[in-house]
PDB file of C-alpha atoms and ligand atoms in Angstrom:
ATOM      1  CA  MET A   1     -39.303  57.366  -6.865  1.00 43.00           C
ATOM      2  CA  LYS A   2     -40.518  60.944  -6.382  1.00 48.00           C
ATOM      3  CA  SER A   3     -39.361  62.505  -3.084  1.00 49.00           C
ATOM      4  CA  PRO A   4     -42.323  62.897  -0.783  1.00 53.00           C
ATOM      5  CA  LEU A   5     -43.095  66.374   0.502  1.00 65.00           C
ATOM      6  CA  ILE A   6     -43.040  65.114   4.060  1.00 82.00           C
ATOM      7  CA  SER A   7     -41.020  62.278   5.534  1.00 86.00           C
ATOM      8  CA  TYR A   8     -40.453  60.452   8.809  1.00 90.00           C
ATOM      9  CA  GLU A   9     -37.209  62.345   9.365  1.00 89.00           C
ATOM     10  CA  HIS A  10     -38.795  65.734   8.673  1.00 89.00           C
ATOM     11  CA  PHE A  11     -42.288  65.201   9.982  1.00 91.00           C
ATOM     12  CA  PRO A  12     -43.956  68.585  10.444  1.00 89.00           C
ATOM     13  CA  GLY A  13     -46.941  67.216  12.384  1.00 92.00           C
ATOM     14  CA  ASP A  14     -50.378  66.400  11.071  1.00 95.00           C
ATOM     15  CA  PRO A  15     -51.179  68.921   8.298  1.00 94.00           C
ATOM     16  CA  PHE A  16     -54.880  68.370   9.106  1.00 96.00           C
ATOM     17  CA  LYS A  17     -54.441  68.945  12.838  1.00 92.00           C
ATOM     18  CA  ASN A  18     -56.920  71.793  13.267  1.00 90.00           C
ATOM     19  CA  TRP A  19     -59.319  70.749  10.554  1.00 95.00           C
ATOM     20  CA  ILE A  20     -62.816  69.671  11.566  1.00 92.00           C
ATOM     21  CA  PRO A  21     -64.129  67.956   8.436  1.00 96.00           C
ATOM     22  CA  ASP A  22     -67.816  68.329   7.695  1.00 94.00           C
ATOM     23  CA  ASP A  23     -68.100  66.384   4.447  1.00 95.00           C
ATOM     24  CA  GLU A  24     -69.944  63.071   4.217  1.00 95.00           C
ATOM     25  CA  THR A  25     -66.733  61.010   4.472  1.00 97.00           C
ATOM     26  CA  LYS A  26     -65.643  62.906   7.607  1.00 98.00           C
ATOM     27  CA  GLY A  27     -62.451  63.994   5.895  1.00 98.00           C
ATOM     28  CA  ALA A  28     -61.428  60.553   4.602  1.00 98.00           C
ATOM     29  CA  PHE A  29     -61.721  61.423   0.919  1.00 97.00           C
ATOM     30  CA  GLU A  30     -59.706  64.656   1.242  1.00 97.00           C
ATOM     31  CA  VAL A  31     -57.019  62.929   3.316  1.00 98.00           C
ATOM     32  CA  LEU A  32     -56.711  60.134   0.751  1.00 98.00           C
ATOM     33  CA  LYS A  33     -56.439  62.668  -2.096  1.00 97.00           C
ATOM     34  CA  TRP A  34     -53.717  64.490  -0.191  1.00 96.00           C
ATOM     35  CA  SER A  35     -51.943  61.181   0.530  1.00 97.00           C
ATOM     36  CA  TYR A  36     -51.713  60.102  -3.099  1.00 97.00           C
ATOM     37  CA  GLU A  37     -50.780  63.629  -4.220  1.00 96.00           C
ATOM     38  CA  THR A  38     -48.057  63.746  -1.567  1.00 94.00           C
ATOM     39  CA  PHE A  39     -46.655  60.225  -1.815  1.00 94.00           C
ATOM     40  CA  GLY A  40     -47.721  59.137  -5.306  1.00 93.00           C
ATOM     41  CA  ASP A  41     -47.131  55.433  -5.912  1.00 93.00           C
ATOM     42  CA  SER A  42     -45.012  55.210  -2.771  1.00 93.00           C
ATOM     43  CA  ILE A  43     -47.853  54.859  -0.304  1.00 97.00           C
ATOM     44  CA  ILE A  44     -49.268  51.441   0.567  1.00 97.00           C
ATOM     45  CA  TYR A  45     -52.520  50.497   2.214  1.00 98.00           C
ATOM     46  CA  ALA A  46     -52.043  47.577   4.631  1.00 95.00           C
ATOM     47  CA  CYS A  47     -55.537  46.098   4.624  1.00 96.00           C
ATOM     48  CA  SER A  48     -56.937  43.394   6.900  1.00 95.00           C
ATOM     49  CA  PHE A  49     -60.197  43.219   4.916  1.00 97.00           C
ATOM     50  CA  GLY A  50     -62.323  43.988   7.958  1.00 96.00           C
ATOM     51  CA  ALA A  51     -65.312  46.324   7.667  1.00 97.00           C
ATOM     52  CA  GLU A  52     -63.139  49.466   7.798  1.00 97.00           C
ATOM     53  CA  GLY A  53     -60.892  47.922   5.163  1.00 97.00           C
ATOM     54  CA  ILE A  54     -63.769  47.517   2.750  1.00 98.00           C
ATOM     55  CA  VAL A  55     -64.721  51.183   3.183  1.00 98.00           C
ATOM     56  CA  LEU A  56     -61.137  52.297   2.613  1.00 98.00           C
ATOM     57  CA  ILE A  57     -60.704  50.109  -0.454  1.00 98.00           C
ATOM     58  CA  ASP A  58     -63.810  51.661  -1.988  1.00 98.00           C
ATOM     59  CA  LEU A  59     -62.698  55.215  -1.173  1.00 98.00           C
ATOM     60  CA  ILE A  60     -59.134  54.566  -2.351  1.00 98.00           C
ATOM     61  CA  SER A  61     -60.385  53.124  -5.648  1.00 98.00           C
ATOM     62  CA  LYS A  62     -62.097  56.488  -6.296  1.00 97.00           C
ATOM     63  CA  VAL A  63     -58.881  58.417  -5.654  1.00 97.00           C
ATOM     64  CA  LYS A  64     -56.303  56.085  -7.219  1.00 97.00           C
ATOM     65  CA  LYS A  65     -57.756  53.140  -9.039  1.00 95.00           C
ATOM     66  CA  ASP A  66     -54.464  51.243  -9.332  1.00 97.00           C
ATOM     67  CA  ALA A  67     -53.372  51.811  -5.723  1.00 98.00           C
ATOM     68  CA  GLU A  68     -51.196  49.221  -4.023  1.00 97.00           C
ATOM     69  CA  ILE A  69     -52.878  47.271  -1.251  1.00 98.00           C
ATOM     70  CA  VAL A  70     -51.134  44.661   0.880  1.00 98.00           C
ATOM     71  CA  PHE A  71     -52.736  41.890   2.906  1.00 98.00           C
ATOM     72  CA  LEU A  72     -50.547  40.362   5.622  1.00 97.00           C
ATOM     73  CA  ASP A  73     -51.399  36.708   5.163  1.00 98.00           C
ATOM     74  CA  THR A  74     -50.466  34.842   8.335  1.00 97.00           C
ATOM     75  CA  SER A  75     -51.833  31.597   6.774  1.00 98.00           C
ATOM     76  CA  LEU A  76     -54.202  31.501   9.765  1.00 97.00           C
ATOM     77  CA  HIS A  77     -57.123  33.564   8.549  1.00 97.00           C
ATOM     78  CA  PHE A  78     -60.711  32.352   8.267  1.00 97.00           C
ATOM     79  CA  LYS A  79     -61.718  30.858   4.934  1.00 98.00           C
ATOM     80  CA  GLU A  80     -64.361  33.617   4.755  1.00 98.00           C
ATOM     81  CA  THR A  81     -61.564  36.222   4.745  1.00 98.00           C
ATOM     82  CA  TYR A  82     -59.751  34.550   1.856  1.00 98.00           C
ATOM     83  CA  GLU A  83     -63.048  34.280  -0.056  1.00 98.00           C
ATOM     84  CA  LEU A  84     -63.738  37.973   0.557  1.00 98.00           C
ATOM     85  CA  ILE A  85     -60.339  38.925  -0.866  1.00 98.00           C
ATOM     86  CA  ASP A  86     -61.209  37.014  -4.057  1.00 98.00           C
ATOM     87  CA  ARG A  87     -64.504  38.915  -4.293  1.00 98.00           C
ATOM     88  CA  ILE A  88     -62.766  42.260  -3.767  1.00 98.00           C
ATOM     89  CA  LYS A  89     -60.177  41.434  -6.432  1.00 98.00           C
ATOM     90  CA  GLU A  90     -63.003  40.649  -8.810  1.00 98.00           C
ATOM     91  CA  LYS A  91     -64.831  43.919  -8.044  1.00 98.00           C
ATOM     92  CA  TYR A  92     -61.801  46.229  -8.085  1.00 98.00           C
ATOM     93  CA  ARG A  93     -59.754  44.728 -10.900  1.00 98.00           C
ATOM     94  CA  ASP A  94     -57.428  47.716 -11.327  1.00 98.00           C
ATOM     95  CA  LEU A  95     -56.255  47.742  -7.721  1.00 98.00           C
ATOM     96  CA  ASN A  96     -52.893  46.117  -7.122  1.00 98.00           C
ATOM     97  CA  ILE A  97     -53.746  43.741  -4.252  1.00 98.00           C
ATOM     98  CA  ARG A  98     -50.649  41.961  -3.002  1.00 97.00           C
ATOM     99  CA  ILE A  99     -50.465  39.091  -0.521  1.00 98.00           C
ATOM    100  CA  LYS A 100     -47.491  39.199   1.841  1.00 98.00           C
ATOM    101  CA  LYS A 101     -46.573  36.056   3.758  1.00 98.00           C
ATOM    102  CA  PRO A 102     -44.162  35.659   6.653  1.00 98.00           C
ATOM    103  CA  LYS A 103     -40.725  34.166   6.018  1.00 97.00           C
ATOM    104  CA  LEU A 104     -41.552  31.146   8.226  1.00 97.00           C
ATOM    105  CA  THR A 105     -44.268  28.765   7.072  1.00 98.00           C
ATOM    106  CA  LEU A 106     -46.511  27.402   9.808  1.00 98.00           C
ATOM    107  CA  GLU A 107     -44.582  24.143   9.690  1.00 97.00           C
ATOM    108  CA  GLU A 108     -41.230  25.940  10.091  1.00 98.00           C
ATOM    109  CA  GLN A 109     -42.643  27.994  12.949  1.00 97.00           C
ATOM    110  CA  GLU A 110     -43.837  24.831  14.688  1.00 97.00           C
ATOM    111  CA  GLU A 111     -40.462  23.199  14.202  1.00 97.00           C
ATOM    112  CA  LYS A 112     -38.686  26.179  15.722  1.00 97.00           C
ATOM    113  CA  TYR A 113     -41.091  27.202  18.515  1.00 97.00           C
ATOM    114  CA  GLY A 114     -43.380  24.226  19.052  1.00 97.00           C
ATOM    115  CA  PRO A 115     -47.044  23.773  18.087  1.00 97.00           C
ATOM    116  CA  GLU A 116     -49.614  26.590  18.248  1.00 96.00           C
ATOM    117  CA  LEU A 117     -47.258  29.388  19.229  1.00 97.00           C
ATOM    118  CA  TRP A 118     -50.284  31.711  19.425  1.00 95.00           C
ATOM    119  CA  ARG A 119     -51.422  29.847  22.569  1.00 92.00           C
ATOM    120  CA  LYS A 120     -48.068  30.193  24.328  1.00 93.00           C
ATOM    121  CA  ASP A 121     -46.707  33.497  23.105  1.00 94.00           C
ATOM    122  CA  PRO A 122     -49.081  35.466  20.883  1.00 94.00           C
ATOM    123  CA  ASN A 123     -46.758  38.483  20.873  1.00 92.00           C
ATOM    124  CA  LEU A 124     -43.992  36.426  19.322  1.00 95.00           C
ATOM    125  CA  CYS A 125     -46.427  34.824  16.888  1.00 96.00           C
ATOM    126  CA  CYS A 126     -47.768  38.264  15.822  1.00 94.00           C
ATOM    127  CA  PHE A 127     -44.232  39.530  15.505  1.00 95.00           C
ATOM    128  CA  ILE A 128     -43.230  36.692  13.166  1.00 96.00           C
ATOM    129  CA  ARG A 129     -46.438  36.577  11.144  1.00 97.00           C
ATOM    130  CA  LYS A 130     -47.518  40.253  11.032  1.00 94.00           C
ATOM    131  CA  VAL A 131     -45.034  42.809  12.332  1.00 93.00           C
ATOM    132  CA  ARG A 132     -41.920  41.489  10.590  1.00 95.00           C
ATOM    133  CA  PRO A 133     -43.723  41.044   7.241  1.00 96.00           C
ATOM    134  CA  LEU A 134     -45.037  44.633   7.428  1.00 93.00           C
ATOM    135  CA  GLU A 135     -41.509  45.826   8.218  1.00 94.00           C
ATOM    136  CA  GLU A 136     -40.390  44.085   5.037  1.00 95.00           C
ATOM    137  CA  VAL A 137     -43.236  45.645   3.028  1.00 95.00           C
ATOM    138  CA  LEU A 138     -42.546  49.142   4.369  1.00 93.00           C
ATOM    139  CA  TYR A 139     -38.786  49.024   3.921  1.00 90.00           C
ATOM    140  CA  GLY A 140     -37.935  52.123   1.864  1.00 87.00           C
ATOM    141  CA  ILE A 141     -41.611  53.125   1.691  1.00 92.00           C
ATOM    142  CA  PRO A 142     -42.298  56.602   3.122  1.00 94.00           C
ATOM    143  CA  ALA A 143     -45.934  56.155   4.120  1.00 96.00           C
ATOM    144  CA  TRP A 144     -48.736  53.691   4.688  1.00 96.00           C
ATOM    145  CA  ILE A 145     -52.479  53.837   5.215  1.00 97.00           C
ATOM    146  CA  SER A 146     -54.367  52.216   8.076  1.00 96.00           C
ATOM    147  CA  GLY A 147     -58.072  51.943   8.913  1.00 96.00           C
ATOM    148  CA  LEU A 148     -57.752  52.894  12.611  1.00 94.00           C
ATOM    149  CA  ARG A 149     -60.714  54.713  14.119  1.00 96.00           C
ATOM    150  CA  ARG A 150     -60.522  56.799  17.301  1.00 95.00           C
ATOM    151  CA  GLU A 151     -63.532  55.183  18.962  1.00 93.00           C
ATOM    152  CA  GLN A 152     -62.117  51.648  18.621  1.00 86.00           C
ATOM    153  CA  SER A 153     -60.080  51.703  21.826  1.00 83.00           C
ATOM    154  CA  PRO A 154     -58.410  54.085  24.294  1.00 86.00           C
ATOM    155  CA  SER A 155     -55.042  53.380  22.658  1.00 84.00           C
ATOM    156  CA  ARG A 156     -56.421  54.583  19.313  1.00 89.00           C
ATOM    157  CA  ALA A 157     -58.315  57.617  20.679  1.00 93.00           C
ATOM    158  CA  LYS A 158     -55.514  60.096  19.971  1.00 94.00           C
ATOM    159  CA  THR A 159     -54.759  58.951  16.433  1.00 95.00           C
ATOM    160  CA  ASP A 160     -54.422  61.823  13.947  1.00 96.00           C
ATOM    161  CA  PHE A 161     -55.045  61.804  10.210  1.00 97.00           C
ATOM    162  CA  VAL A 162     -51.291  61.847   9.612  1.00 97.00           C
ATOM    163  CA  ASN A 163     -48.988  60.307  12.225  1.00 96.00           C
ATOM    164  CA  LYS A 164     -45.293  59.817  12.753  1.00 94.00           C
ATOM    165  CA  ASP A 165     -45.000  56.039  12.989  1.00 92.00           C
ATOM    166  CA  GLU A 166     -42.034  55.245  15.182  1.00 90.00           C
ATOM    167  CA  ARG A 167     -42.580  51.506  15.009  1.00 87.00           C
ATOM    168  CA  PHE A 168     -42.041  51.345  11.257  1.00 89.00           C
ATOM    169  CA  HIS A 169     -40.073  54.550  10.759  1.00 91.00           C
ATOM    170  CA  SER A 170     -42.732  55.754   8.386  1.00 93.00           C
ATOM    171  CA  ILE A 171     -45.724  58.078   8.091  1.00 96.00           C
ATOM    172  CA  LYS A 172     -49.041  56.449   8.960  1.00 96.00           C
ATOM    173  CA  VAL A 173     -52.162  57.962   7.416  1.00 97.00           C
ATOM    174  CA  CYS A 174     -55.485  57.125   9.093  1.00 98.00           C
ATOM    175  CA  PRO A 175     -58.357  58.567   7.038  1.00 98.00           C
ATOM    176  CA  LEU A 176     -61.173  57.051   9.150  1.00 98.00           C
ATOM    177  CA  ILE A 177     -60.345  58.524  12.564  1.00 97.00           C
ATOM    178  CA  TYR A 178     -63.719  60.265  12.909  1.00 97.00           C
ATOM    179  CA  TRP A 179     -65.833  57.354  11.639  1.00 97.00           C
ATOM    180  CA  THR A 180     -68.100  55.487  14.025  1.00 96.00           C
ATOM    181  CA  TRP A 181     -68.922  51.799  13.673  1.00 94.00           C
ATOM    182  CA  GLU A 182     -72.366  52.933  12.446  1.00 96.00           C
ATOM    183  CA  ASP A 183     -70.767  55.168   9.785  1.00 97.00           C
ATOM    184  CA  VAL A 184     -68.753  52.188   8.536  1.00 97.00           C
ATOM    185  CA  TRP A 185     -71.842  50.020   8.122  1.00 97.00           C
ATOM    186  CA  ASN A 186     -73.949  52.822   6.637  1.00 98.00           C
ATOM    187  CA  TYR A 187     -71.283  53.236   3.958  1.00 98.00           C
ATOM    188  CA  ILE A 188     -71.078  49.486   3.274  1.00 98.00           C
ATOM    189  CA  ASP A 189     -74.885  49.174   3.081  1.00 98.00           C
ATOM    190  CA  THR A 190     -75.441  52.310   0.996  1.00 98.00           C
ATOM    191  CA  ASN A 191     -72.801  51.295  -1.510  1.00 98.00           C
ATOM    192  CA  LYS A 192     -73.722  47.593  -1.391  1.00 98.00           C
ATOM    193  CA  LEU A 193     -70.118  46.573  -0.794  1.00 98.00           C
ATOM    194  CA  PRO A 194     -69.042  42.963  -0.224  1.00 98.00           C
ATOM    195  CA  TYR A 195     -68.017  42.191   3.347  1.00 98.00           C
ATOM    196  CA  ASN A 196     -66.938  39.269   5.507  1.00 97.00           C
ATOM    197  CA  PRO A 197     -70.060  37.198   6.413  1.00 97.00           C
ATOM    198  CA  LEU A 198     -68.538  36.577   9.859  1.00 96.00           C
ATOM    199  CA  HIS A 199     -69.555  40.158  10.706  1.00 95.00           C
ATOM    200  CA  ASP A 200     -73.156  38.879  10.668  1.00 95.00           C
ATOM    201  CA  GLN A 201     -72.188  36.184  13.187  1.00 94.00           C
ATOM    202  CA  ASP A 202     -71.028  38.525  15.980  1.00 91.00           C
ATOM    203  CA  TYR A 203     -67.444  38.946  14.826  1.00 91.00           C
ATOM    204  CA  PRO A 204     -67.004  42.759  14.609  1.00 90.00           C
ATOM    205  CA  SER A 205     -63.192  42.564  14.491  1.00 88.00           C
ATOM    206  CA  ILE A 206     -61.714  39.714  12.466  1.00 93.00           C
ATOM    207  CA  GLY A 207     -58.108  38.598  12.613  1.00 93.00           C
ATOM    208  CA  CYS A 208     -56.522  35.148  12.591  1.00 96.00           C
ATOM    209  CA  ALA A 209     -58.935  32.297  13.296  1.00 95.00           C
ATOM    210  CA  PRO A 210     -57.177  30.964  16.437  1.00 94.00           C
ATOM    211  CA  CYS A 211     -57.211  34.445  18.043  1.00 92.00           C
ATOM    212  CA  THR A 212     -60.666  35.709  17.121  1.00 93.00           C
ATOM    213  CA  ALA A 213     -63.912  34.873  18.921  1.00 88.00           C
ATOM    214  CA  PRO A 214     -67.439  36.271  18.586  1.00 89.00           C
ATOM    215  CA  VAL A 215     -68.412  39.024  21.047  1.00 88.00           C
ATOM    216  CA  LYS A 216     -71.522  39.285  23.177  1.00 81.00           C
ATOM    217  CA  GLU A 217     -73.940  42.188  22.948  1.00 80.00           C
ATOM    218  CA  GLY A 218     -72.621  45.270  24.728  1.00 78.00           C
ATOM    219  CA  GLU A 219     -69.014  44.058  24.760  1.00 77.00           C
ATOM    220  CA  ASP A 220     -66.148  46.046  23.299  1.00 77.00           C
ATOM    221  CA  LEU A 221     -65.872  45.540  19.522  1.00 74.00           C
ATOM    222  CA  ARG A 222     -62.321  44.225  19.871  1.00 66.00           C
ATOM    223  CA  SER A 223     -62.978  42.036  22.912  1.00 72.00           C
ATOM    224  CA  GLY A 224     -63.072  38.911  20.746  1.00 71.00           C
ATOM    225  CA  ARG A 225     -59.391  39.265  19.902  1.00 77.00           C
ATOM    226  CA  TRP A 226     -56.747  37.308  21.909  1.00 69.00           C
ATOM    227  CA  GLN A 227     -59.228  36.253  24.576  1.00 77.00           C
ATOM    228  CA  GLY A 228     -57.492  35.060  27.748  1.00 72.00           C
ATOM    229  CA  PHE A 229     -54.437  37.246  27.119  1.00 71.00           C
ATOM    230  CA  ASN A 230     -53.622  40.764  28.225  1.00 70.00           C
ATOM    231  CA  LYS A 231     -53.258  41.773  24.590  1.00 66.00           C
ATOM    232  CA  THR A 232     -55.380  44.079  22.482  1.00 69.00           C
ATOM    233  CA  GLU A 233     -53.119  44.867  19.533  1.00 68.00           C
ATOM    234  CA  CYS A 234     -51.099  42.699  17.174  1.00 67.00           C
ATOM    235  CA  GLY A 235     -48.173  45.111  17.348  1.00 63.00           C
ATOM    236  CA  LEU A 236     -48.681  46.990  14.077  1.00 71.00           C
ATOM    237  CA  HIS A 237     -49.999  50.015  15.979  1.00 68.00           C
ATOM    238  CA  ILE A 238     -47.730  50.032  19.022  1.00 61.00           C
ATOM    239  CA  SER A 239     -44.683  52.275  19.264  1.00 59.00           C
ATOM    240  CA  GLY A 240     -41.373  50.576  19.946  1.00 48.00           C
ATOM    241  CA  ARG A 241     -40.641  46.892  20.375  1.00 40.00           C
ATOM    242  CA  ILE A 242     -43.334  44.406  21.365  1.00 40.00           C
ATOM    243  CA  LEU A 243     -40.866  41.649  22.219  1.00 41.00           C
ATOM    244  CA  LYS A 244     -38.989  41.535  25.479  1.00 30.00           C
TER     245      LYS A 244
HETATM  246 FE1  LIG B   1     -50.454  34.451  15.589  1.00 67.84          FE
HETATM  247 FE2  LIG B   1     -52.824  35.021  16.663  1.00 67.84          FE
HETATM  248 FE3  LIG B   1     -51.116  36.974  16.026  1.00 67.84          FE
HETATM  249 FE4  LIG B   1     -52.374  35.582  14.133  1.00 67.84          FE
HETATM  250  S1  LIG B   1     -53.315  36.984  15.638  1.00 67.84           S
HETATM  251  S2  LIG B   1     -50.250  36.148  14.111  1.00 67.84           S
HETATM  252  S3  LIG B   1     -52.395  33.526  15.068  1.00 67.84           S
HETATM  253  S4  LIG B   1     -50.885  35.397  17.612  1.00 67.84           S
END
C-alpha cells in the first residue's frame, strides 16, 4: 500500500481551507481528484445510496472508475434501497461495490438484546449495525469519503472538504459540503441518474426502514429519522463514543 501524503497522525488541516470553488461541481470534482491522487486505492467511499450518494458515485466513477464503495447493510433497509443498489451496480459495472454486514444477524441481536432494539436503544442498535461495521471496514484504511453537506444540519455546518476524523482515526473527505439540496437534484435530473423512488414519496433522507418516516412540507430534511428520539445522527459522524 502506497503511503498517503497526509495521515490522521500528521494531519496538516484541510488543504482546501481557503479555497472558494467556482466550478459547476462546487469543488467536488477537484477534491475527488486530489483524494484519489493522494490516497490511491486506499480510500473508500461509505455510501448510503441516498440522493447525495448517487451524485458522488457518478462523480467518483469519472475520477476512478474502479473505486471501492462500501454499503453498510444493516439488514433493515427498504426494499427500494436494495433494488437501487442493483441498478447502480448494473450502470457502473467497473465500480467495486461491497456490502458490509454487521457481525450479529438480526436474530442474534434479538437473542442478545431483545426484539426491536431500535425502539429501545437506537444508539446501541446503530453502534452494532453501522458504527462497528464501519470501524471494521476502515481498519488500516487512511481515508474515507462521505456525502455530508453543510446545509443538512447545524452539526454538519462546519464540515470541511478534508477533516480529521477522530471517531474512526482516519481522514474524512466530504466533497459535497457546498452543495444545496437543489444542486443535488439538478445533478441527478440533468444526468438522468437512477435514484431511490422513496424520494418521490416525501422521504428526503433514507436510512433503515424502522427509523425513517416521510417528512411534511417545510420540515427539516432529516426530521424523518429516529422520530420520537433525541437523535439526529447514527454515530458515523459524531466524534468520540456514542455509547455510555
Ligand atoms: Fe438500528 Fe435504526 Fe440505527 Fe438502523 S437506523 S441501525 S434500525 S437504530
